mmCIF file of C-alpha atoms in Angstrom:
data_model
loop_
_atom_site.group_PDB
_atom_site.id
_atom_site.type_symbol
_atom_site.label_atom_id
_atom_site.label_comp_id
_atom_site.label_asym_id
_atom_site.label_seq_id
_atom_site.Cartn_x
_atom_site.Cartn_y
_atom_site.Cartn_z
ATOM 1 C CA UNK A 19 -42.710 -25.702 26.507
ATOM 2 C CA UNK A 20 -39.213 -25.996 25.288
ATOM 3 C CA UNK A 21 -36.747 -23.529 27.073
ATOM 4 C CA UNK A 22 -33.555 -24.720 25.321
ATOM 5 C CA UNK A 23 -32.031 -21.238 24.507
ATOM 6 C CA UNK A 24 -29.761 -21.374 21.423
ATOM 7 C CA UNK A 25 -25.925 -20.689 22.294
ATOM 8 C CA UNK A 26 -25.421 -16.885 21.099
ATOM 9 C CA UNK A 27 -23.544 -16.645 17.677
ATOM 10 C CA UNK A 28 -19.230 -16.374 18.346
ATOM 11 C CA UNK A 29 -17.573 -13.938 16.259
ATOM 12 C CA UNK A 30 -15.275 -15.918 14.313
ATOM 13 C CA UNK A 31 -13.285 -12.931 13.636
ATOM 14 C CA UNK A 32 -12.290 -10.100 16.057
ATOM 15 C CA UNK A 33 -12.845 -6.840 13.559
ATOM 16 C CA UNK A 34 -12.119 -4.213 15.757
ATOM 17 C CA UNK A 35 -8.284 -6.263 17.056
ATOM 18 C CA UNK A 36 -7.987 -6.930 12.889
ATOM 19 C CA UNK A 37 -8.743 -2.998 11.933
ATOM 20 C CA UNK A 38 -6.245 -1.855 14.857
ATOM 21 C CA UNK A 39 -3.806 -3.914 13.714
ATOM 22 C CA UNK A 40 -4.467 -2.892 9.878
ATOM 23 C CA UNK A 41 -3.673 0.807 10.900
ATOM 24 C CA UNK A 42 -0.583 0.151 12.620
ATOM 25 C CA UNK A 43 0.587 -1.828 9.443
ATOM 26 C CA UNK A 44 -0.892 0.993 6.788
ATOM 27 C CA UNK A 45 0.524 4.305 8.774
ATOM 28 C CA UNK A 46 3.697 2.022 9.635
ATOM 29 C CA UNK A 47 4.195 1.264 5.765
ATOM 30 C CA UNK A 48 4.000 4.983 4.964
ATOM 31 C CA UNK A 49 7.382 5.850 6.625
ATOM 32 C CA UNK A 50 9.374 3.268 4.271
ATOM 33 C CA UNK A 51 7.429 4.469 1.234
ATOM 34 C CA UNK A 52 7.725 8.027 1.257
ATOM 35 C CA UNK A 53 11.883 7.259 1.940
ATOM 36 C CA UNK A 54 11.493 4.797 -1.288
ATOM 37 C CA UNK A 55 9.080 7.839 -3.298
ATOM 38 C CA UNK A 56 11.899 10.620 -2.335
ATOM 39 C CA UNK A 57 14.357 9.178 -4.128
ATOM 40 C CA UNK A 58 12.334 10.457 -7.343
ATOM 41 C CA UNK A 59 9.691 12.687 -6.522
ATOM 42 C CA UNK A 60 9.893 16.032 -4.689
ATOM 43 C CA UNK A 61 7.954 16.627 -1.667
ATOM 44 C CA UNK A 62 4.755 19.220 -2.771
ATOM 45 C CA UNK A 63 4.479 16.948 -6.002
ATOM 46 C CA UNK A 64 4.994 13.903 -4.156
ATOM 47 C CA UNK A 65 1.878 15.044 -1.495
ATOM 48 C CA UNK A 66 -0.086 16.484 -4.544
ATOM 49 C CA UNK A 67 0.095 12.640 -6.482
ATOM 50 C CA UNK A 68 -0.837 11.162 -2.974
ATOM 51 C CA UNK A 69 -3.281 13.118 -1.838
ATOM 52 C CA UNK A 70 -4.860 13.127 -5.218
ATOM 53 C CA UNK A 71 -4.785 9.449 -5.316
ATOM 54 C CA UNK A 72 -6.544 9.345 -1.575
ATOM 55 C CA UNK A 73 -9.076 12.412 -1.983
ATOM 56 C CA UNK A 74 -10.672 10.424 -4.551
ATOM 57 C CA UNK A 75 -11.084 7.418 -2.651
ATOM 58 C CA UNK A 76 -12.597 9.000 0.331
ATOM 59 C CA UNK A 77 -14.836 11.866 -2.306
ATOM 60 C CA UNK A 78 -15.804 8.624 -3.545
ATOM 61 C CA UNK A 79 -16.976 7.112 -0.126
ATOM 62 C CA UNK A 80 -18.275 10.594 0.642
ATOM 63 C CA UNK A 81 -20.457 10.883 -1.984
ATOM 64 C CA UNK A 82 -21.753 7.032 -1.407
ATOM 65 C CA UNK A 83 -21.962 7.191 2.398
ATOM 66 C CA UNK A 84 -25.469 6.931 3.589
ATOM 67 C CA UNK A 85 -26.114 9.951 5.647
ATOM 68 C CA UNK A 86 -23.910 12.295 3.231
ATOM 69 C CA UNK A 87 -26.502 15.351 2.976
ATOM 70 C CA UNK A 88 -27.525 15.267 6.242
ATOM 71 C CA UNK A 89 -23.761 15.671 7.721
ATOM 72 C CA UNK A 90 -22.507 17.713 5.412
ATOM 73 C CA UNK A 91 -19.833 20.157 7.000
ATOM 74 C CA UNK A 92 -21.991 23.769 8.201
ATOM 75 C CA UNK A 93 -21.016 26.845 8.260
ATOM 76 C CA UNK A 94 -17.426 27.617 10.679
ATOM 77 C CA UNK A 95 -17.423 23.764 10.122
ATOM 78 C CA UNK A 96 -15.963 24.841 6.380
ATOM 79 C CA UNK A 97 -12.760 27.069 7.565
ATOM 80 C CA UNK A 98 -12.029 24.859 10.422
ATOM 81 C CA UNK A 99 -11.791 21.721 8.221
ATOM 82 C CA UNK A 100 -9.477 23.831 5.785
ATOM 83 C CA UNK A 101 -7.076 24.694 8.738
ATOM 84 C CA UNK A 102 -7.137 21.331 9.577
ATOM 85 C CA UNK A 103 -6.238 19.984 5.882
ATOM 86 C CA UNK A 104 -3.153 23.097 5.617
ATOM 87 C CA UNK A 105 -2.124 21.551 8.820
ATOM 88 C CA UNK A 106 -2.682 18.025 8.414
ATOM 89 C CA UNK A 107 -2.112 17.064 5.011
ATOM 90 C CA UNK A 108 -0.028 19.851 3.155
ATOM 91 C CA UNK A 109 2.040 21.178 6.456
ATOM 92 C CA UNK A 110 2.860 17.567 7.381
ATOM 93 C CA UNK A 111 3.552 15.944 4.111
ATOM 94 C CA UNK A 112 5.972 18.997 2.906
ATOM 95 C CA UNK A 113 7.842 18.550 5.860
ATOM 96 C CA UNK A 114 7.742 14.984 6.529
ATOM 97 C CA UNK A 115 8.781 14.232 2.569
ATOM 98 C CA UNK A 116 11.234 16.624 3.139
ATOM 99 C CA UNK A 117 13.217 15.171 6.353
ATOM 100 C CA UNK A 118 12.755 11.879 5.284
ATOM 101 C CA UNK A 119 15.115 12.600 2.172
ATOM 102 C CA UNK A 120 18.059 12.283 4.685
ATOM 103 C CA UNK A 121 16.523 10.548 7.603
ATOM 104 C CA UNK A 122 15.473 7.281 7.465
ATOM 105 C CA UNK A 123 12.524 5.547 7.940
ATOM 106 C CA UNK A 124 12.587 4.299 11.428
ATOM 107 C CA UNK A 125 14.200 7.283 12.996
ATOM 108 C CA UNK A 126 11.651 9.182 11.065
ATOM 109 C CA UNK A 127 8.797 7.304 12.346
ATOM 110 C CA UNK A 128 10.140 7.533 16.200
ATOM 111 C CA UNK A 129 10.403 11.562 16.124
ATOM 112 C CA UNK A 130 7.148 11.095 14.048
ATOM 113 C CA UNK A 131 5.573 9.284 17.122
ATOM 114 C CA UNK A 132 6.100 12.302 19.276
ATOM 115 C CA UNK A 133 2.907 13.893 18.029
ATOM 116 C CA UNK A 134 0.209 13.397 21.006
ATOM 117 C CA UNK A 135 3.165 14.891 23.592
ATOM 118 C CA UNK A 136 2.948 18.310 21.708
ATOM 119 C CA UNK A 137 -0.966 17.760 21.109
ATOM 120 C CA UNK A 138 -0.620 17.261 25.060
ATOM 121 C CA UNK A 139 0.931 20.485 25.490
ATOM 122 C CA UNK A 140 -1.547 22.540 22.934
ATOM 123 C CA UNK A 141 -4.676 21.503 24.738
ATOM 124 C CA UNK A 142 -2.757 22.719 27.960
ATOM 125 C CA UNK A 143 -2.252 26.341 25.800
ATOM 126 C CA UNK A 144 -5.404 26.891 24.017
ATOM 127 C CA UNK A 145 -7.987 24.700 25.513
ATOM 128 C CA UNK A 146 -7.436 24.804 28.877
ATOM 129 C CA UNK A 147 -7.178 21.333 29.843
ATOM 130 C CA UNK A 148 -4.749 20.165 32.775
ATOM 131 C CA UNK A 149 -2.156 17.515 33.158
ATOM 132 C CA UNK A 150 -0.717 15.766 36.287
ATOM 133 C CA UNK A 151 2.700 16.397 37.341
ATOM 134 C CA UNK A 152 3.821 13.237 35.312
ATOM 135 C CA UNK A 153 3.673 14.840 31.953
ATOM 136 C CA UNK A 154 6.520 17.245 32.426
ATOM 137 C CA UNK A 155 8.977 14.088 32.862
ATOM 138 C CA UNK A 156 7.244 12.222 30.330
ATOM 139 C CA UNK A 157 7.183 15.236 27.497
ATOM 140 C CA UNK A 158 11.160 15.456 28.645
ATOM 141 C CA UNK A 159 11.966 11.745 27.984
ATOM 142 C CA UNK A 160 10.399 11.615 24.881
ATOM 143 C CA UNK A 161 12.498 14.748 24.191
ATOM 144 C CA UNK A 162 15.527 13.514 25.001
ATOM 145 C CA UNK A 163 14.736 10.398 22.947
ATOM 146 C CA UNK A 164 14.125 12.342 19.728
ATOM 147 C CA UNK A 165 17.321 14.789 20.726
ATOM 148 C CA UNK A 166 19.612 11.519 20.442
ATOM 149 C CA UNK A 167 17.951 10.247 17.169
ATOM 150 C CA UNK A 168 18.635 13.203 15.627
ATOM 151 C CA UNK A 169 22.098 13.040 16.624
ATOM 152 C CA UNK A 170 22.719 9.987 14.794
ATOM 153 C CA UNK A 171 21.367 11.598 11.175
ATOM 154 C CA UNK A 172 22.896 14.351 8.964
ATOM 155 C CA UNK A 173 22.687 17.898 10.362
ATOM 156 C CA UNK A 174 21.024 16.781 13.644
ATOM 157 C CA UNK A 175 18.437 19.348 15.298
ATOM 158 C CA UNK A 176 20.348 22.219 13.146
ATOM 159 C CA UNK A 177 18.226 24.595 11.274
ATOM 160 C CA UNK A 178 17.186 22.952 8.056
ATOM 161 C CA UNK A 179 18.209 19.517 9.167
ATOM 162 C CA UNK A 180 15.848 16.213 8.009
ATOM 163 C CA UNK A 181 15.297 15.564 11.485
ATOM 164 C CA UNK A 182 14.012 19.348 12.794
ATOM 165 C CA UNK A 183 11.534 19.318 9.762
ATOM 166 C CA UNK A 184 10.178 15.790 10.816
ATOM 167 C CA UNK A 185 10.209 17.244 14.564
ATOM 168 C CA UNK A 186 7.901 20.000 12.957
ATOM 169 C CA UNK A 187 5.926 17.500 11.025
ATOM 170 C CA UNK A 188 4.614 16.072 14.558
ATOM 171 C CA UNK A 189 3.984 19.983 15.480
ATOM 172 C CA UNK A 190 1.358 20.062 12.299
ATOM 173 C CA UNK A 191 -0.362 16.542 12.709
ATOM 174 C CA UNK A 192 -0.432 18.011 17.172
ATOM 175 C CA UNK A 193 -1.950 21.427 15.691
ATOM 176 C CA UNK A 194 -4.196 19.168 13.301
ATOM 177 C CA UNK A 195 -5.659 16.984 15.971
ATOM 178 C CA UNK A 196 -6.502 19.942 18.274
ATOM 179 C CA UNK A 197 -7.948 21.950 15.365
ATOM 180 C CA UNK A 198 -10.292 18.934 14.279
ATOM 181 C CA UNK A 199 -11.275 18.269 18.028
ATOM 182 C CA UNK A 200 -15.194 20.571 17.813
ATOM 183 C CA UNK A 201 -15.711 18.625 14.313
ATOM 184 C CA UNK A 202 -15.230 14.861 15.666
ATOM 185 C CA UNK A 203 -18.690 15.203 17.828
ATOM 186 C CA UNK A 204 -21.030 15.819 15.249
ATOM 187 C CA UNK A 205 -19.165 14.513 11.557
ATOM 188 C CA UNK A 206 -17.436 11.272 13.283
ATOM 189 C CA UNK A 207 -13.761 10.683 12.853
ATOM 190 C CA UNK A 208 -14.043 8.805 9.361
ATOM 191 C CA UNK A 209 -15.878 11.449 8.074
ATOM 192 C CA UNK A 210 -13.965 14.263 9.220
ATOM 193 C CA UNK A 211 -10.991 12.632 8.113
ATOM 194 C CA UNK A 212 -12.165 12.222 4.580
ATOM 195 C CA UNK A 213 -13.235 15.741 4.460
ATOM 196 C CA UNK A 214 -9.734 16.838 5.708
ATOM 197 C CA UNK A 215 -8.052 14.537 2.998
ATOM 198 C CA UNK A 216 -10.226 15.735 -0.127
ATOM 199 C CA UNK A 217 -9.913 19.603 0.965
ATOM 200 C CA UNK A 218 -6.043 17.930 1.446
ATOM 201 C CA UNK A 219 -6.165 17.128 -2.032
ATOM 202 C CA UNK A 220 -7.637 20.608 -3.450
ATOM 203 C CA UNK A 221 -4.983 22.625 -1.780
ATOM 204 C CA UNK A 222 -1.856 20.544 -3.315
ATOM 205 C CA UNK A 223 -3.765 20.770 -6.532
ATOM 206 C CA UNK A 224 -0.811 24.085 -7.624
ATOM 207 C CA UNK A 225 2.217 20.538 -7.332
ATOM 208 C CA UNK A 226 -0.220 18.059 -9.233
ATOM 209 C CA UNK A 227 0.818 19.363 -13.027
ATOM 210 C CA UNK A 228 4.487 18.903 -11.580
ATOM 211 C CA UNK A 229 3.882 15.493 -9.855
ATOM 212 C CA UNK A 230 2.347 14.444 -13.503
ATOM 213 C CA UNK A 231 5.712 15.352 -14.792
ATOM 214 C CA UNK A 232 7.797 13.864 -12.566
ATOM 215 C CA UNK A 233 5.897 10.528 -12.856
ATOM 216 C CA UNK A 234 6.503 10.510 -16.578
ATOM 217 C CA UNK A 235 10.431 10.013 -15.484
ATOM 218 C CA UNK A 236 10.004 7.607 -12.366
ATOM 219 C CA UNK A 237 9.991 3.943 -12.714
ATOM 220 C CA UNK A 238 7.120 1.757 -12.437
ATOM 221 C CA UNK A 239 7.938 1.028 -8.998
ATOM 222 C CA UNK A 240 8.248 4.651 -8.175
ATOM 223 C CA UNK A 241 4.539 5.108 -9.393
ATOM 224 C CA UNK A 242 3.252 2.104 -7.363
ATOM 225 C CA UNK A 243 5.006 3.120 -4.193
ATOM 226 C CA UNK A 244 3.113 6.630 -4.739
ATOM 227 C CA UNK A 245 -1.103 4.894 -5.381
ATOM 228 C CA UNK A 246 0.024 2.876 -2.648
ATOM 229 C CA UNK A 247 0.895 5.598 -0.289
ATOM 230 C CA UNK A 248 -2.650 7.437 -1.085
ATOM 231 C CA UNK A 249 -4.919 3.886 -1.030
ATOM 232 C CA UNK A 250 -3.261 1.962 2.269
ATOM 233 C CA UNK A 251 -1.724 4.799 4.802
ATOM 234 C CA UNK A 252 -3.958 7.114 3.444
ATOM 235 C CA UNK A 253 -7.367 6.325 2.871
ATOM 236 C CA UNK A 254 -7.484 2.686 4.322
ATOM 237 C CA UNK A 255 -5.520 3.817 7.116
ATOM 238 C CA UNK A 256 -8.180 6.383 8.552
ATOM 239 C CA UNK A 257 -11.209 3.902 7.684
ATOM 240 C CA UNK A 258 -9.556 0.963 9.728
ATOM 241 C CA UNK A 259 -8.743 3.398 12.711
ATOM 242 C CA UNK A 260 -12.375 4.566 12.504
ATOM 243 C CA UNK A 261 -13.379 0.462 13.075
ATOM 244 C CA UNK A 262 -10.801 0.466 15.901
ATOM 245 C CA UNK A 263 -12.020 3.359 18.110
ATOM 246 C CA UNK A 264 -15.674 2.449 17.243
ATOM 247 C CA UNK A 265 -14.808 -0.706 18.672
ATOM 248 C CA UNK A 266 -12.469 -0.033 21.746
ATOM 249 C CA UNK A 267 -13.138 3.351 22.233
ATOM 250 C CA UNK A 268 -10.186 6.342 21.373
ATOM 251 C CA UNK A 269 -8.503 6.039 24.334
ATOM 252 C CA UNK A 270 -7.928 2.183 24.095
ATOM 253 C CA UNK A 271 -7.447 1.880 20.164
ATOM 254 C CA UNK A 272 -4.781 5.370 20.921
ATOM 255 C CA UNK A 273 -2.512 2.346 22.446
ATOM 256 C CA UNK A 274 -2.093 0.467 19.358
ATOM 257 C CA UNK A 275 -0.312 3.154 17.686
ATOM 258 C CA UNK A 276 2.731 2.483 20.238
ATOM 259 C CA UNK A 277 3.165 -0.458 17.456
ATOM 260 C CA UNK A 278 3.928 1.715 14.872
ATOM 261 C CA UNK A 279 7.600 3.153 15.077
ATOM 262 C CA UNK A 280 8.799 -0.702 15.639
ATOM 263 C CA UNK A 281 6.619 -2.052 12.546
ATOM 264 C CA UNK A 282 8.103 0.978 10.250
ATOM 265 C CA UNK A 283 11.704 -0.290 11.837
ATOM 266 C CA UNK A 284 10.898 -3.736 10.563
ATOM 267 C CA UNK A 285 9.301 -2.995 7.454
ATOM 268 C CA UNK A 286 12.046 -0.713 6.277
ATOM 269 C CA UNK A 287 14.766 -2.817 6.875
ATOM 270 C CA UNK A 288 13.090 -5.283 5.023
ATOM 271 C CA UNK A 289 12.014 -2.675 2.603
ATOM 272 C CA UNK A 290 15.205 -0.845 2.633
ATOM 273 C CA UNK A 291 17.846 -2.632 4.303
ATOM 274 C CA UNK A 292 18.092 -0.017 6.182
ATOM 275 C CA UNK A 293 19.396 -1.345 9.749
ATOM 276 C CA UNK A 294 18.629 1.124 12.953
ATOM 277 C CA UNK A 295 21.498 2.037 14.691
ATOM 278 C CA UNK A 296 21.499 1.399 19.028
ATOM 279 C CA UNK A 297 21.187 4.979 19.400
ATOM 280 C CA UNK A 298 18.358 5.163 17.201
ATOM 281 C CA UNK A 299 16.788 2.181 19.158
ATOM 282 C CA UNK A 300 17.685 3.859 22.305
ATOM 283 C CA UNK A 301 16.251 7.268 21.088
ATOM 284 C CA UNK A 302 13.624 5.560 19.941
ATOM 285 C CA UNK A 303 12.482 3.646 23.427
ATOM 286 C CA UNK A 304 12.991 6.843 25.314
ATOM 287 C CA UNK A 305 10.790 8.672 22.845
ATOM 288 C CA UNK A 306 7.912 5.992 23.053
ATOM 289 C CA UNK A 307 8.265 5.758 26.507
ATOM 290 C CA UNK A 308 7.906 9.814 27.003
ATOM 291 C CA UNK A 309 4.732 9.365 25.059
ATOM 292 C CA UNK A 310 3.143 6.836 26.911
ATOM 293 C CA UNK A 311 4.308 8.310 30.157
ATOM 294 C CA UNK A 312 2.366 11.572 28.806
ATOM 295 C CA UNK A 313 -0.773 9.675 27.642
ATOM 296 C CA UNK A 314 -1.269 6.965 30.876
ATOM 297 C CA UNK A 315 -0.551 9.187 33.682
ATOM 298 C CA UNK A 316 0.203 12.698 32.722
ATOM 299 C CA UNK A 317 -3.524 13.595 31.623
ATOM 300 C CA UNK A 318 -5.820 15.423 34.104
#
């Protein structure tokens, strides 16, 4: 008998390295966009042409998606996912689009990055879980981080300042990942993440009829840079990170996402011109730093 074994098939190409690396360049591209879509579009109609843009990709892959009726959101399921989308989608987007009309990209994207030190600090509040002693430090580097990037942009932390509302933008999208935390176990993230960005969609439906209207006066670029923001960061974006963590696990595919402040640097100043300050750079270490100081050895 012949007990040659065949060599095992090689995977020519790593997917879940390629779809990690596809969400840090689709969420990275969003900060230079929405600078770019500012510029002619105000921020509830900006989120409304996005979001409708992305809700009907992911309805779309909702509605094809084998498995669709029998994970269908239930009952609490329904208010929980609409907190999520207020939070996540229209919260976020009204205040990031706002603060990015004076800040720029890659500071934006830095105080952006803050988001999983504050989700930190909310699971500590309402759910009860513990950190080490570590996280304290860390949550006050990455504090200090954002404190000096926003002293290098108009109106710094003040009141009403670009740089506060994209401070509060990373409270929404902390808020949104703790209030989508009892969905993930049963829906997945990809599908709880296409639920939250077609109930997204429906609640920024009131700024579509003025998005329409401002489109009619934007250039053809302007209109391009907005399907673009709803197709890659939006509705690519969540299906490659669903690849990622199905492939390294959430914890491991959460490190990749360190890449993303430096790519939307890079990006917009090729983008934009727009050339980061030292402070900013600075700022923007510290900040990362806090983060993964928080995230590696602050969690219990």
């Amino acid at each position: 008998m012949n007990t040659t074994t065949l060599p095992r098939p090689v995977a020519l190409v790593p997917v879940g390295l390629l779809a990690a690396l596809a969400t840090v360049l689709f969420w990275a591209s969003s900060f230079p966009l929405i600078r770019a879509a500012v510029a002619e579009f105000s921020p509830l109609p900006l989120a409304a042409l996005r979001y409708a843009v992305a809700g009907a990709a992911m309805g779309a892959w909702l509605l094809l998606a084998p498995g669709g009726r029998e994970l269908l959101p239930r009952g609490r399921e329904w208010p929980r996912l609409l907190l999520a989308a207020g939070l996540g989608i229209v919260a976020y987007n009204l205040l990031l689009n706002s603060g990015q009309r004076t800040v720029s990209a890659g500071a934006a994207s830095f105080i952006a990055n803050t988001a999983p030190v504050m989700t930190a600090l909310l699971a500590v509040l309402l759910l009860g879980e513990r950190l080490r002693v570590w996280a304290w430090p860390g949550m006050a580097l990455s504090l200090g981080g954002v404190g000096l990037i926003a002293a290098a942009q108009p109106g710094g932390l003040h009141l009403g300042a670009g740089a506060l509302q994209i401070l509060g933008s990373a409270a929404c999208l902390a808020m949104f990942f703790v209030v989508q935390r009892p969905l993930l176990a049963r829906l997945g993230g990809l599908r709880t993440a296409a639920w939250v960005v077609v109930l997204g969609g429906l609640l920024l439906l009131p700024w579509l009829p003025a998005g329409l209207a401002q489109a009619q006066g934007a250039s053809v670029q302007g209109i391009w840079t907005v399907i673009a923001l709803g197709l890659f960061p939006a509705a690519l974006g969540y299906g490659c990170w669903a690849v990622a963590q199905a492939h390294y696990g959430a914890a491991r595919a959460a490190s990749f996402l360190y890449l993303v402040p430096p790519t939307a640097t890079l990006m917009a100043l090729a983008l934009l011109g727009e050339r980061p300050s030292p402070q900013i750079l600075l700022g923007g270490a510290l900040a990362l730093g806090g983060v993964l100081v928080v995230n590696r050895w602050g969690k219990a």
